PDB file of C-alpha atoms in Angstrom:
ATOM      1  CA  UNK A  25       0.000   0.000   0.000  1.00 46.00           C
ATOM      2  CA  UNK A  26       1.251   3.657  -0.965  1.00 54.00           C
ATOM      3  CA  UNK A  27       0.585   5.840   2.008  1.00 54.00           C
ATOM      4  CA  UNK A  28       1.463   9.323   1.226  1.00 62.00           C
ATOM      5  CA  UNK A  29       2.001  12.050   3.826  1.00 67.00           C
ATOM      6  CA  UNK A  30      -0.118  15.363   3.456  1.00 82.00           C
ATOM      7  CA  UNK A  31       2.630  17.906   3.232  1.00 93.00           C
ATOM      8  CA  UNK A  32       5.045  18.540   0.047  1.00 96.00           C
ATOM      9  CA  UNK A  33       8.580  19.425   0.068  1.00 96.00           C
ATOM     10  CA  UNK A  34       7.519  22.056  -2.760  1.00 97.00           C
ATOM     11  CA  UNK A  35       5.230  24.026  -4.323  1.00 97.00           C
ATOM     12  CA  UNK A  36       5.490  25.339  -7.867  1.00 96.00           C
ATOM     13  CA  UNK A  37       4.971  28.694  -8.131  1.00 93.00           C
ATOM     14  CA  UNK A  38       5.537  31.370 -10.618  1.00 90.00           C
ATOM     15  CA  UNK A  39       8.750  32.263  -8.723  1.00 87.00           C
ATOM     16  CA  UNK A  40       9.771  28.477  -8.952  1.00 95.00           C
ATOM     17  CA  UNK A  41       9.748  26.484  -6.170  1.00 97.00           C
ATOM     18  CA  UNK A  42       8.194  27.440  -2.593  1.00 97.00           C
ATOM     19  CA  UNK A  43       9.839  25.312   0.147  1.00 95.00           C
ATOM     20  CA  UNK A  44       7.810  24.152   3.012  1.00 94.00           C
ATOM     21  CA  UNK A  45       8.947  23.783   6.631  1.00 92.00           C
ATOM     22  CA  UNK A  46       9.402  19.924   6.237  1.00 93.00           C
ATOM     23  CA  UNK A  47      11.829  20.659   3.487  1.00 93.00           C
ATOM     24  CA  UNK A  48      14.220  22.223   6.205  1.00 89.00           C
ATOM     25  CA  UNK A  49      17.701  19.949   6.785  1.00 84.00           C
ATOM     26  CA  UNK A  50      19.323  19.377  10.529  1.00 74.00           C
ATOM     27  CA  UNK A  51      21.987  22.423  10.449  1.00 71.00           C
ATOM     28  CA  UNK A  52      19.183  25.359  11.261  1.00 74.00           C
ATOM     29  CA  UNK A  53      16.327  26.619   8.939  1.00 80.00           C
ATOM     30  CA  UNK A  54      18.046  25.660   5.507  1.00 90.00           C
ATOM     31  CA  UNK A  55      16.959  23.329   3.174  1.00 94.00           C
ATOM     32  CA  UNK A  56      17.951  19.796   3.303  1.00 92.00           C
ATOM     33  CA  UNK A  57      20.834  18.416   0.698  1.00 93.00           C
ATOM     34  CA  UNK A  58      18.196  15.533   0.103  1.00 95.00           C
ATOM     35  CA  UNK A  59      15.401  17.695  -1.682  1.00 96.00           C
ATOM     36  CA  UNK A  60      17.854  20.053  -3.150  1.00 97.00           C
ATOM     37  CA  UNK A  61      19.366  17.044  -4.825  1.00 97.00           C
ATOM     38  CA  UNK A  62      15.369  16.081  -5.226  1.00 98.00           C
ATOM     39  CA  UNK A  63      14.720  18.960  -7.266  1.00 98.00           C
ATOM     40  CA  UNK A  64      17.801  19.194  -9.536  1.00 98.00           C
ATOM     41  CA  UNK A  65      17.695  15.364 -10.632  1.00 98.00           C
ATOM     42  CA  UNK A  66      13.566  16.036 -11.273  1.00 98.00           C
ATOM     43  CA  UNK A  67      14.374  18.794 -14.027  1.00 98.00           C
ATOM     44  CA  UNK A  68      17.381  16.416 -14.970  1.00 98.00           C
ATOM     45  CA  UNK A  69      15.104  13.729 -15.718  1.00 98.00           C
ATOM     46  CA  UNK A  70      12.683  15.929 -17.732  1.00 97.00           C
ATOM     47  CA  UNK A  71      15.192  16.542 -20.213  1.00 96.00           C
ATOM     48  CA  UNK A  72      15.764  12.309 -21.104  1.00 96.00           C
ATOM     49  CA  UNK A  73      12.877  11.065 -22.927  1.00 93.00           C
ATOM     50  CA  UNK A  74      14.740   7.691 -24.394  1.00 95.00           C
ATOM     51  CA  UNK A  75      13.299   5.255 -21.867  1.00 94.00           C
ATOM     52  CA  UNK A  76      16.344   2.858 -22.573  1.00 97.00           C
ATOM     53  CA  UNK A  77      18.856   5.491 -21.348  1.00 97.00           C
ATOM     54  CA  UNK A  78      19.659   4.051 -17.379  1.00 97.00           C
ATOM     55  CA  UNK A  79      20.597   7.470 -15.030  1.00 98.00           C
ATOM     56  CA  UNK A  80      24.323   5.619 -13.821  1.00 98.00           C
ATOM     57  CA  UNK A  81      25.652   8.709 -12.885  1.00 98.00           C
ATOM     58  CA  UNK A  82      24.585  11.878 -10.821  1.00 98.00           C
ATOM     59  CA  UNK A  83      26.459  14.254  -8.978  1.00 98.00           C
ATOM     60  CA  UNK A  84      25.131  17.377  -6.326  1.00 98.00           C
ATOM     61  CA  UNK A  85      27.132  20.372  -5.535  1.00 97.00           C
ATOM     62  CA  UNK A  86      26.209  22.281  -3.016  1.00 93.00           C
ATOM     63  CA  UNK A  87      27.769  25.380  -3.335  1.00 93.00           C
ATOM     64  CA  UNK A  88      26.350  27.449  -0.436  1.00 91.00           C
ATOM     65  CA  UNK A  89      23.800  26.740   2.197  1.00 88.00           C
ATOM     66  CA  UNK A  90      20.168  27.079   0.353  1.00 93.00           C
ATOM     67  CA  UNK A  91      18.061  29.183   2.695  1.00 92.00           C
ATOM     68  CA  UNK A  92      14.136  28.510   3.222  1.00 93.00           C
ATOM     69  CA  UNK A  93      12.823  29.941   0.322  1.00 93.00           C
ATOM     70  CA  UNK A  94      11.883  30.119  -3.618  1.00 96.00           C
ATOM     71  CA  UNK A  95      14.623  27.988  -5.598  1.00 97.00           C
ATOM     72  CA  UNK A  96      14.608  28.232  -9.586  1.00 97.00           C
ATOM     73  CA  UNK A  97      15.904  25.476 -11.120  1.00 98.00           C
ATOM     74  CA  UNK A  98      17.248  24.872 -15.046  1.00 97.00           C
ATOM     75  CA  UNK A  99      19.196  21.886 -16.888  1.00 98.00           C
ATOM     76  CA  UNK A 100      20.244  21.675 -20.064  1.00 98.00           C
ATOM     77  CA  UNK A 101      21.985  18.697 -22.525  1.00 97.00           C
ATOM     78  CA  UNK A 102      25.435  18.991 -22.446  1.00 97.00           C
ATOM     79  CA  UNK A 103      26.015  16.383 -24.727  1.00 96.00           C
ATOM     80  CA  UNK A 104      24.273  13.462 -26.202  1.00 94.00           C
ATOM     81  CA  UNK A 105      25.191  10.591 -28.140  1.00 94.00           C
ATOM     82  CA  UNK A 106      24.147   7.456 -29.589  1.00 95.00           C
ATOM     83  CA  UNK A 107      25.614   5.495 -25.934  1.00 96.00           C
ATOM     84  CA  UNK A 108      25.027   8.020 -23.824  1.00 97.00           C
ATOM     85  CA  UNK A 109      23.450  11.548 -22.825  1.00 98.00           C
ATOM     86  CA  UNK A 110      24.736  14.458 -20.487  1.00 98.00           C
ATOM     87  CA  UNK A 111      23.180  16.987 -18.708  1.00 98.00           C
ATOM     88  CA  UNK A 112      23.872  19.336 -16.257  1.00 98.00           C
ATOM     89  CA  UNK A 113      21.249  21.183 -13.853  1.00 98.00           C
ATOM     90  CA  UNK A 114      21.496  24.449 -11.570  1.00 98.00           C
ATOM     91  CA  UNK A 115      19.410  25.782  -8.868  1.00 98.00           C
ATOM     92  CA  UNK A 116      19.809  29.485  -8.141  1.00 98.00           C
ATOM     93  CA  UNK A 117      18.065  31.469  -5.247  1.00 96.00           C
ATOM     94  CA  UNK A 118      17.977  34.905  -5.786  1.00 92.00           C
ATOM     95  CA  UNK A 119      19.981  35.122  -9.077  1.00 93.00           C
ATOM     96  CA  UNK A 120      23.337  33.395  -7.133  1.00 97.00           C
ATOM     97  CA  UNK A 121      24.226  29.796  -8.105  1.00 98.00           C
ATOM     98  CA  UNK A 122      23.340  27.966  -4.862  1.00 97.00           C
ATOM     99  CA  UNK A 123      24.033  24.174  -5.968  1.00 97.00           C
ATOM    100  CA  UNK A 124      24.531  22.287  -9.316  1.00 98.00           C
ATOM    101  CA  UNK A 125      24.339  18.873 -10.534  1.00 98.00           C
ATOM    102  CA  UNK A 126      25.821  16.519 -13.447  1.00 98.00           C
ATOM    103  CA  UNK A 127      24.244  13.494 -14.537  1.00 98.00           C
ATOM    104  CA  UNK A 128      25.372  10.982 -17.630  1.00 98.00           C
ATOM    105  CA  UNK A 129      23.336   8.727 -18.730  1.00 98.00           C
ATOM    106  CA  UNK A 130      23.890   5.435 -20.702  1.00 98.00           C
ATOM    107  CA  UNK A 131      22.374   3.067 -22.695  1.00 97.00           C
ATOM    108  CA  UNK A 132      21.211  -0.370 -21.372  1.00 96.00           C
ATOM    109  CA  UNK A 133      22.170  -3.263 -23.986  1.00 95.00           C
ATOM    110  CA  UNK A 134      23.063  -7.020 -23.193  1.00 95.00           C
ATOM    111  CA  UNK A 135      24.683  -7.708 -19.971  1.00 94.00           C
ATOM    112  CA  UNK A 136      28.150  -9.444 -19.867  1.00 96.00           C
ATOM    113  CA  UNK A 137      28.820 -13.104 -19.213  1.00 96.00           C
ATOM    114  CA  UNK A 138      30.405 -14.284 -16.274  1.00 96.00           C
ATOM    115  CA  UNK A 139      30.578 -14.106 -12.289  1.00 94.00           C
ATOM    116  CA  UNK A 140      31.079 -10.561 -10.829  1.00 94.00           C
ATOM    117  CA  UNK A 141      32.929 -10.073  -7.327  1.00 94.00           C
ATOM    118  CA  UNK A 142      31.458  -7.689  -5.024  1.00 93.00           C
ATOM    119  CA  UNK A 143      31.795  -7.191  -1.421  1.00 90.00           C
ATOM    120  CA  UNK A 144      29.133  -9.211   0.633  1.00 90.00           C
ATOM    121  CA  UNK A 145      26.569  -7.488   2.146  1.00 92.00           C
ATOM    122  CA  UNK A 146      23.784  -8.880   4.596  1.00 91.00           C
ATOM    123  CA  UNK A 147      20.935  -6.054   4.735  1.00 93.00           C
ATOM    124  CA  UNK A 148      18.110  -5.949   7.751  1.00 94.00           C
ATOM    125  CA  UNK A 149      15.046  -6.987   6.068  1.00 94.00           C
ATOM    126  CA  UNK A 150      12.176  -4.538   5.730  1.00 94.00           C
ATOM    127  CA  UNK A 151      10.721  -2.962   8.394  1.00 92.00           C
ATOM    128  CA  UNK A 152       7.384  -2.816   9.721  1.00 90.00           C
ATOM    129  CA  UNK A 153       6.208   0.994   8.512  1.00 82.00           C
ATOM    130  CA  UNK A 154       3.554   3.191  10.632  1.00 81.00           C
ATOM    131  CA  UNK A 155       0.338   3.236   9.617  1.00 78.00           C
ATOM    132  CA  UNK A 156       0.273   6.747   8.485  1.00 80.00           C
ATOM    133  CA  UNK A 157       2.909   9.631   8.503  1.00 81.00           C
ATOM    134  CA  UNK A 158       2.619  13.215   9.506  1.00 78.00           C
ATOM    135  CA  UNK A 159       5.440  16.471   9.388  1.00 82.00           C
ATOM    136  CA  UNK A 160       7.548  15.515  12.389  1.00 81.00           C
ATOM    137  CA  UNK A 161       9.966  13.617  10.168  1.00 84.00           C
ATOM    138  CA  UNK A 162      10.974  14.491   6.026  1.00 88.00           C
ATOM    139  CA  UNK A 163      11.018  10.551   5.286  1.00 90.00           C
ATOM    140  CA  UNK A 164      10.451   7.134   7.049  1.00 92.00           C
ATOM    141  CA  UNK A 165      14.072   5.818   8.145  1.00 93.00           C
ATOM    142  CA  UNK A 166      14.678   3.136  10.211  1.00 94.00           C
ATOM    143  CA  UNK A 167      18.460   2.652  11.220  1.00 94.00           C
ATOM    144  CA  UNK A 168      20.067   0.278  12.400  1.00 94.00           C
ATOM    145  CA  UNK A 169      23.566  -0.427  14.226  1.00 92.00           C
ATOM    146  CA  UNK A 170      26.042  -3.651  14.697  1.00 85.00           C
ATOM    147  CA  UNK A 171      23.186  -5.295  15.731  1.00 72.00           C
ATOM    148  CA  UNK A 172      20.236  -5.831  13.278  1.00 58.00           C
ATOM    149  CA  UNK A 173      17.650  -7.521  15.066  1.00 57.00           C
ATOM    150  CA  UNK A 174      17.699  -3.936  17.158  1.00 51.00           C
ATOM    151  CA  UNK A 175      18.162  -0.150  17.455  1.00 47.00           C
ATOM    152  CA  UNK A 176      19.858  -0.848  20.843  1.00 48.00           C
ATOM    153  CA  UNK A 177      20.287   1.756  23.328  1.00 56.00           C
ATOM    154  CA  UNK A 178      20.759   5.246  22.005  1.00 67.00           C
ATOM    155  CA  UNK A 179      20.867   6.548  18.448  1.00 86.00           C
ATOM    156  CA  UNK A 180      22.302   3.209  16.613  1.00 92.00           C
ATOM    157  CA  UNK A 181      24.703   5.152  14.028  1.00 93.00           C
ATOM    158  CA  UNK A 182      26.849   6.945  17.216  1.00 91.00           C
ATOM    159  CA  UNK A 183      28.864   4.149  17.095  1.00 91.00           C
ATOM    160  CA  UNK A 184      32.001   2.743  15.401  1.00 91.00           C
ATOM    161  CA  UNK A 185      30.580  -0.320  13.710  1.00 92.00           C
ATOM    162  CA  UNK A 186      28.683  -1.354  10.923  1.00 94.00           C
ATOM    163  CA  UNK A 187      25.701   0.805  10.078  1.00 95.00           C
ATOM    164  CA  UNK A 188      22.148   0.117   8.079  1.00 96.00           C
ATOM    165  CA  UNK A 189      18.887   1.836   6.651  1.00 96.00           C
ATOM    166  CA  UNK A 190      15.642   1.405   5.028  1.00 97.00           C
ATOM    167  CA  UNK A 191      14.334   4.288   4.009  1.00 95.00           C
ATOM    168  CA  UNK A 192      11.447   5.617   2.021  1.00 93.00           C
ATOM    169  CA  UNK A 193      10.319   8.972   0.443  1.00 93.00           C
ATOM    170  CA  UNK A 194       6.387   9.321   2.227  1.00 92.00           C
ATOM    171  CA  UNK A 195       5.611  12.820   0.536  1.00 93.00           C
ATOM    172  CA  UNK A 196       5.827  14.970  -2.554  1.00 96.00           C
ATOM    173  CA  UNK A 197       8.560  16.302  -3.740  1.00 97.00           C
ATOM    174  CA  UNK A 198       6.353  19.033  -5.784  1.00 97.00           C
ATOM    175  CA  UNK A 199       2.932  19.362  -4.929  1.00 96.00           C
ATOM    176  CA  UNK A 200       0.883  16.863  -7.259  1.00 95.00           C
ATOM    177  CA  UNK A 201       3.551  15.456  -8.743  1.00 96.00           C
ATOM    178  CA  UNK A 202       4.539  11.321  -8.056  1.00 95.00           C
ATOM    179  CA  UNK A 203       7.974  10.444  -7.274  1.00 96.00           C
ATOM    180  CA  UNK A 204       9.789   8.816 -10.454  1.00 97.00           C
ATOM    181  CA  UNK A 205      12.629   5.723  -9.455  1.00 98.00           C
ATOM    182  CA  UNK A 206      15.130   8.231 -10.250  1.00 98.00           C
ATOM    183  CA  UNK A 207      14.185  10.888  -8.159  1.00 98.00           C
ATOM    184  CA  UNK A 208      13.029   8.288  -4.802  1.00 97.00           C
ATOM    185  CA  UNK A 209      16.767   7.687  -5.330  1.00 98.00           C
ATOM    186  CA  UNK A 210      17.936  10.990  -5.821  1.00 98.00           C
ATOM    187  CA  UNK A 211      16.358  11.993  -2.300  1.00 97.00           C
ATOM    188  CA  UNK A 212      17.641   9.263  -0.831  1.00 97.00           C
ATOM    189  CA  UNK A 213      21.502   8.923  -1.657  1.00 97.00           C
ATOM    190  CA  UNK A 214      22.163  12.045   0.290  1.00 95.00           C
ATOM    191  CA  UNK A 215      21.968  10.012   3.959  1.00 95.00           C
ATOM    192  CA  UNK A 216      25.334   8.435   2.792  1.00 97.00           C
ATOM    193  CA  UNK A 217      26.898  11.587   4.286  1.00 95.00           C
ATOM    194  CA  UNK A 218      25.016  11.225   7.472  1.00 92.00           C
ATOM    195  CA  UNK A 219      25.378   6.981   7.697  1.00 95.00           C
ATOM    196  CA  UNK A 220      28.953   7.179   6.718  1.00 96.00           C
ATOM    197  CA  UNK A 221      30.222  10.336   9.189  1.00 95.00           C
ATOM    198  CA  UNK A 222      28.920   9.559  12.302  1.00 92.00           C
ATOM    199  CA  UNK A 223      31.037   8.725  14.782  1.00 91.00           C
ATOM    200  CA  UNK A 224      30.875   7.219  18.646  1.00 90.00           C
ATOM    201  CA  UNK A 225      30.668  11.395  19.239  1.00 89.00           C
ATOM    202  CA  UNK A 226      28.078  12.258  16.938  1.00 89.00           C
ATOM    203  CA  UNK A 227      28.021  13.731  13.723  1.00 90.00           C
ATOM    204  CA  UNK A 228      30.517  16.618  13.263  1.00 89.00           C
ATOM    205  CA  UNK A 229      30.902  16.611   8.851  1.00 93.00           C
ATOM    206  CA  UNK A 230      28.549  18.623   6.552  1.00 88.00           C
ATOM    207  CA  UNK A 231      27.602  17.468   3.035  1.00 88.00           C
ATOM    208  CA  UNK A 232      30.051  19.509   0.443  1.00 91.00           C
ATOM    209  CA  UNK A 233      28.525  17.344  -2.453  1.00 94.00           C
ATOM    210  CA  UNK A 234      27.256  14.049  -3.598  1.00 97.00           C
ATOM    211  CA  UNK A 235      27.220  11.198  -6.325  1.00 98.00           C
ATOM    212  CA  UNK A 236      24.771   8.653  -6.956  1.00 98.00           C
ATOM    213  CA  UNK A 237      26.399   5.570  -8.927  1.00 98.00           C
ATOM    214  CA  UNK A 238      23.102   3.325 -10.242  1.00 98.00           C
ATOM    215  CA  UNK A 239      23.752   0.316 -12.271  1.00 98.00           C
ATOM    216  CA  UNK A 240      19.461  -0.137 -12.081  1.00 97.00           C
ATOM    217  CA  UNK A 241      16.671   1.344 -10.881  1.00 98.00           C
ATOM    218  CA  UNK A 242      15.121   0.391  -7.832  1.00 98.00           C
ATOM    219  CA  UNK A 243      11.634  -1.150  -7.671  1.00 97.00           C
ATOM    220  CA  UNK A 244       9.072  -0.097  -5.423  1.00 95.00           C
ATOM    221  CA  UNK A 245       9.569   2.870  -2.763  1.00 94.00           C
ATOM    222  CA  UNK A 246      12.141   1.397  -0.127  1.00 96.00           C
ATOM    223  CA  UNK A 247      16.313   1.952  -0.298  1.00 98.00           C
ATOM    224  CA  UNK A 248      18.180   0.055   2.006  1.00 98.00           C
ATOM    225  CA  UNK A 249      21.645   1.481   2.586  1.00 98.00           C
ATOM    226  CA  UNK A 250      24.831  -0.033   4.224  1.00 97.00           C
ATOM    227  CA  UNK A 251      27.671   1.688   4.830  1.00 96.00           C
ATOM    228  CA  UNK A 252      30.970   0.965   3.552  1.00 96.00           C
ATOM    229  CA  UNK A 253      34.096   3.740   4.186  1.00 96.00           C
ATOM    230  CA  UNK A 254      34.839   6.274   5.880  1.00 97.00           C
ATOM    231  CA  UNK A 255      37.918   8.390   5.690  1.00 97.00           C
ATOM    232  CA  UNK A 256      38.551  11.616   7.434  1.00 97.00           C
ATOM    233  CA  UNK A 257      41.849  14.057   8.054  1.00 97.00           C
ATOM    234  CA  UNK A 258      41.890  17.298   9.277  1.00 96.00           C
ATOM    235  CA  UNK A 259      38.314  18.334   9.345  1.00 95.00           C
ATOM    236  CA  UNK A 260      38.045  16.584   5.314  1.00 97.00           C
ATOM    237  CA  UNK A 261      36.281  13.350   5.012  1.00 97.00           C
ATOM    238  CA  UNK A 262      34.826  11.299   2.360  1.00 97.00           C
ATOM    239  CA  UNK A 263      32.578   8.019   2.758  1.00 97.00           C
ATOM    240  CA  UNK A 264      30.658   5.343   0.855  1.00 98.00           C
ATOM    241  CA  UNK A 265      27.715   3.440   0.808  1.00 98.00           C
ATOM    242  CA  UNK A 266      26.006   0.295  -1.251  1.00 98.00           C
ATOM    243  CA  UNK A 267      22.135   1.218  -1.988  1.00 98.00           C
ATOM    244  CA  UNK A 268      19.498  -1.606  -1.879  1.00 97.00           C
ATOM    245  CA  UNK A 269      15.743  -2.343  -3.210  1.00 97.00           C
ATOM    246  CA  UNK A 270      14.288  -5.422  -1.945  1.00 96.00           C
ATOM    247  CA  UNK A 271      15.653  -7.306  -4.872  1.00 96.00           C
ATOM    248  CA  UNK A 272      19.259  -6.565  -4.139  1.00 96.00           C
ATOM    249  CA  UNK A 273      21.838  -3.711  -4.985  1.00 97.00           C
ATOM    250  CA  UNK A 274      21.337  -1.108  -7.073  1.00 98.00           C
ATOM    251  CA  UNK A 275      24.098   1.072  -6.515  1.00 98.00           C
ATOM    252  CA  UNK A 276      26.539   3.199  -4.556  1.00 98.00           C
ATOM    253  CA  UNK A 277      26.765   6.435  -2.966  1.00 98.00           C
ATOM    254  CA  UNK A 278      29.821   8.455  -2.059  1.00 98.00           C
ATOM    255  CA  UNK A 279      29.473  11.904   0.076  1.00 97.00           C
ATOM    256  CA  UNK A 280      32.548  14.515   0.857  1.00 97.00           C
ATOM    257  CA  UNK A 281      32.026  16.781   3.639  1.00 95.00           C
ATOM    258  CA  UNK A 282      33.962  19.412   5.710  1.00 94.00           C
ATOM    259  CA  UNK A 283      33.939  19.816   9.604  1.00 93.00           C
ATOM    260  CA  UNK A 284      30.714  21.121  11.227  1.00 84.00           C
ATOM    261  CA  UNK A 285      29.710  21.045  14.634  1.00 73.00           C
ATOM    262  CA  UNK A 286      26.049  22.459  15.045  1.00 65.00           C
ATOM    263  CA  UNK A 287      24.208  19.514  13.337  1.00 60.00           C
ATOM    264  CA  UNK A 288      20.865  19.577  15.306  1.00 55.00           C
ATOM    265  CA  UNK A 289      19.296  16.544  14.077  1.00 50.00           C
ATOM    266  CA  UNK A 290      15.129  17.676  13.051  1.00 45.00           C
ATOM    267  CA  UNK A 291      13.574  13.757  14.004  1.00 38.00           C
ATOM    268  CA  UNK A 292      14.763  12.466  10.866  1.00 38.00           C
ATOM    269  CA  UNK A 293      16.675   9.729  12.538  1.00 35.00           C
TER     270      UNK A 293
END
């Protein structure tokens, strides 16, 4: 069942896009690197109409913190072949660049013969979901820490072990609009920053950008996530993490971030 919470991220306007409250991040009254990621791979998408074209790559800058209010968002081809297409996407906010994205797309032919080696990966199954959602969280996420029968005691990432999610998008991106695969995705890739950077301390690393690696798209509205690497120096750290459907993986994520230390987490987790 598809249970859809009443309140949008966005509303078009005339103006471009009207943020609601929900659409706020955890570092103060900003928007969230999940739907400003959200909103650049939607008018990415727009511009690919060749349905055998798979998004495999897609790439969020965020170039300054995007405060609560009207975005305006444009993409346009960069290049497109017979294999592949390119296209890039910016969101300004009062005439200033705020973020940009990339994105290539190729084209899905036969798959290779053969085995394929890949790290092994045992995921928490699905979780039971509420039966309805309201606007104290953005999304449904249920995390989970070393131990995946349970949350344990305490926030279950603030540790230094092995990390999980299943998450799902329960609202509108844009008022009256359905979420697409690619965008579900899109929304979801940027927790990879927040799986991968936590620490027995908390979280202390802001998003600087992110990519979204997809060798498929996922079927039906959960991601699971599991995190991979982390790496960190100096205030600089980068980190990884595989991204699930029920079926299996679909594809990675991989955040950079900087040093930050008034995350002030909005329920989310």
């Amino acid at each position: 069942m598809e249970l859809t919470a009443t309140t949008p991220y966005f509303v078009s306007s005339d103006d471009g896009f009207v943020p609601n409250t929900i659409a706020h991040g955890g570092w103060g009254p900003t928007l969230g690197g999940q739907v400003v990621g959200g909103l650049l791979a939607r008018a990415v998408e727009e511009l690919v109409t060749d349905e055998d074209l798979q998004p495999a790559r897609f790439t969020v800058e965020i170039l300054r913190r995007v405060a609560s209010a009207s975005v305006c968002v444009t993409a346009s081809v960069v290049r497109a072949g017979s294999r592949m297409q390119a296209v890039d996407a910016a969101m300004t906010q009062g005439g200033e660049l705020v973020a940009r994205a990339s994105a290539l797309y190729l084209r899905r032919g036969a798959q290779p013969e053969g085995e394929f080696w890949s790290t092994s990966i045992d995921l928490p199954p699905l979780p039971e979901q509420p039966a309805d959602f309201d606007d104290n969280v953005p999304m449904f996420i249920r995390p989970y820490g070393p131990d995946a029968e349970s949350t344990g005691e305490g926030f279950p990432w603030q540790q230094c072990g092995p990390r999980y999610a299943w998450l799902r998008e329960v609202r509108e991106l844009v008022a009256g609009e359905a979420l697409t695969p690619f965008v579900r995705t899109a929304l979801a890739v940027d927790v990879t920053s927040s799986m991968g950077n936590f620490s027995s301390a908390g979280l202390a690393f802001i998003n600087a950008d992110y990519t979204l690696a997809l060798s498929r798209l996922p079927v039906g509205p959960y991601i699971g996530m599991a995190a991979l690497t982390h790496t960190s120096a100096e205030g600089v750290a980068t980190c990884s993490a595989c991204l699930y459907d029920p079926s299996g993986p679909i594809g990675t994520g991989l955040s950079t971030a900087i040093a930050n230390f008034n995350f002030s987490p909005n329920g989310s987790g």
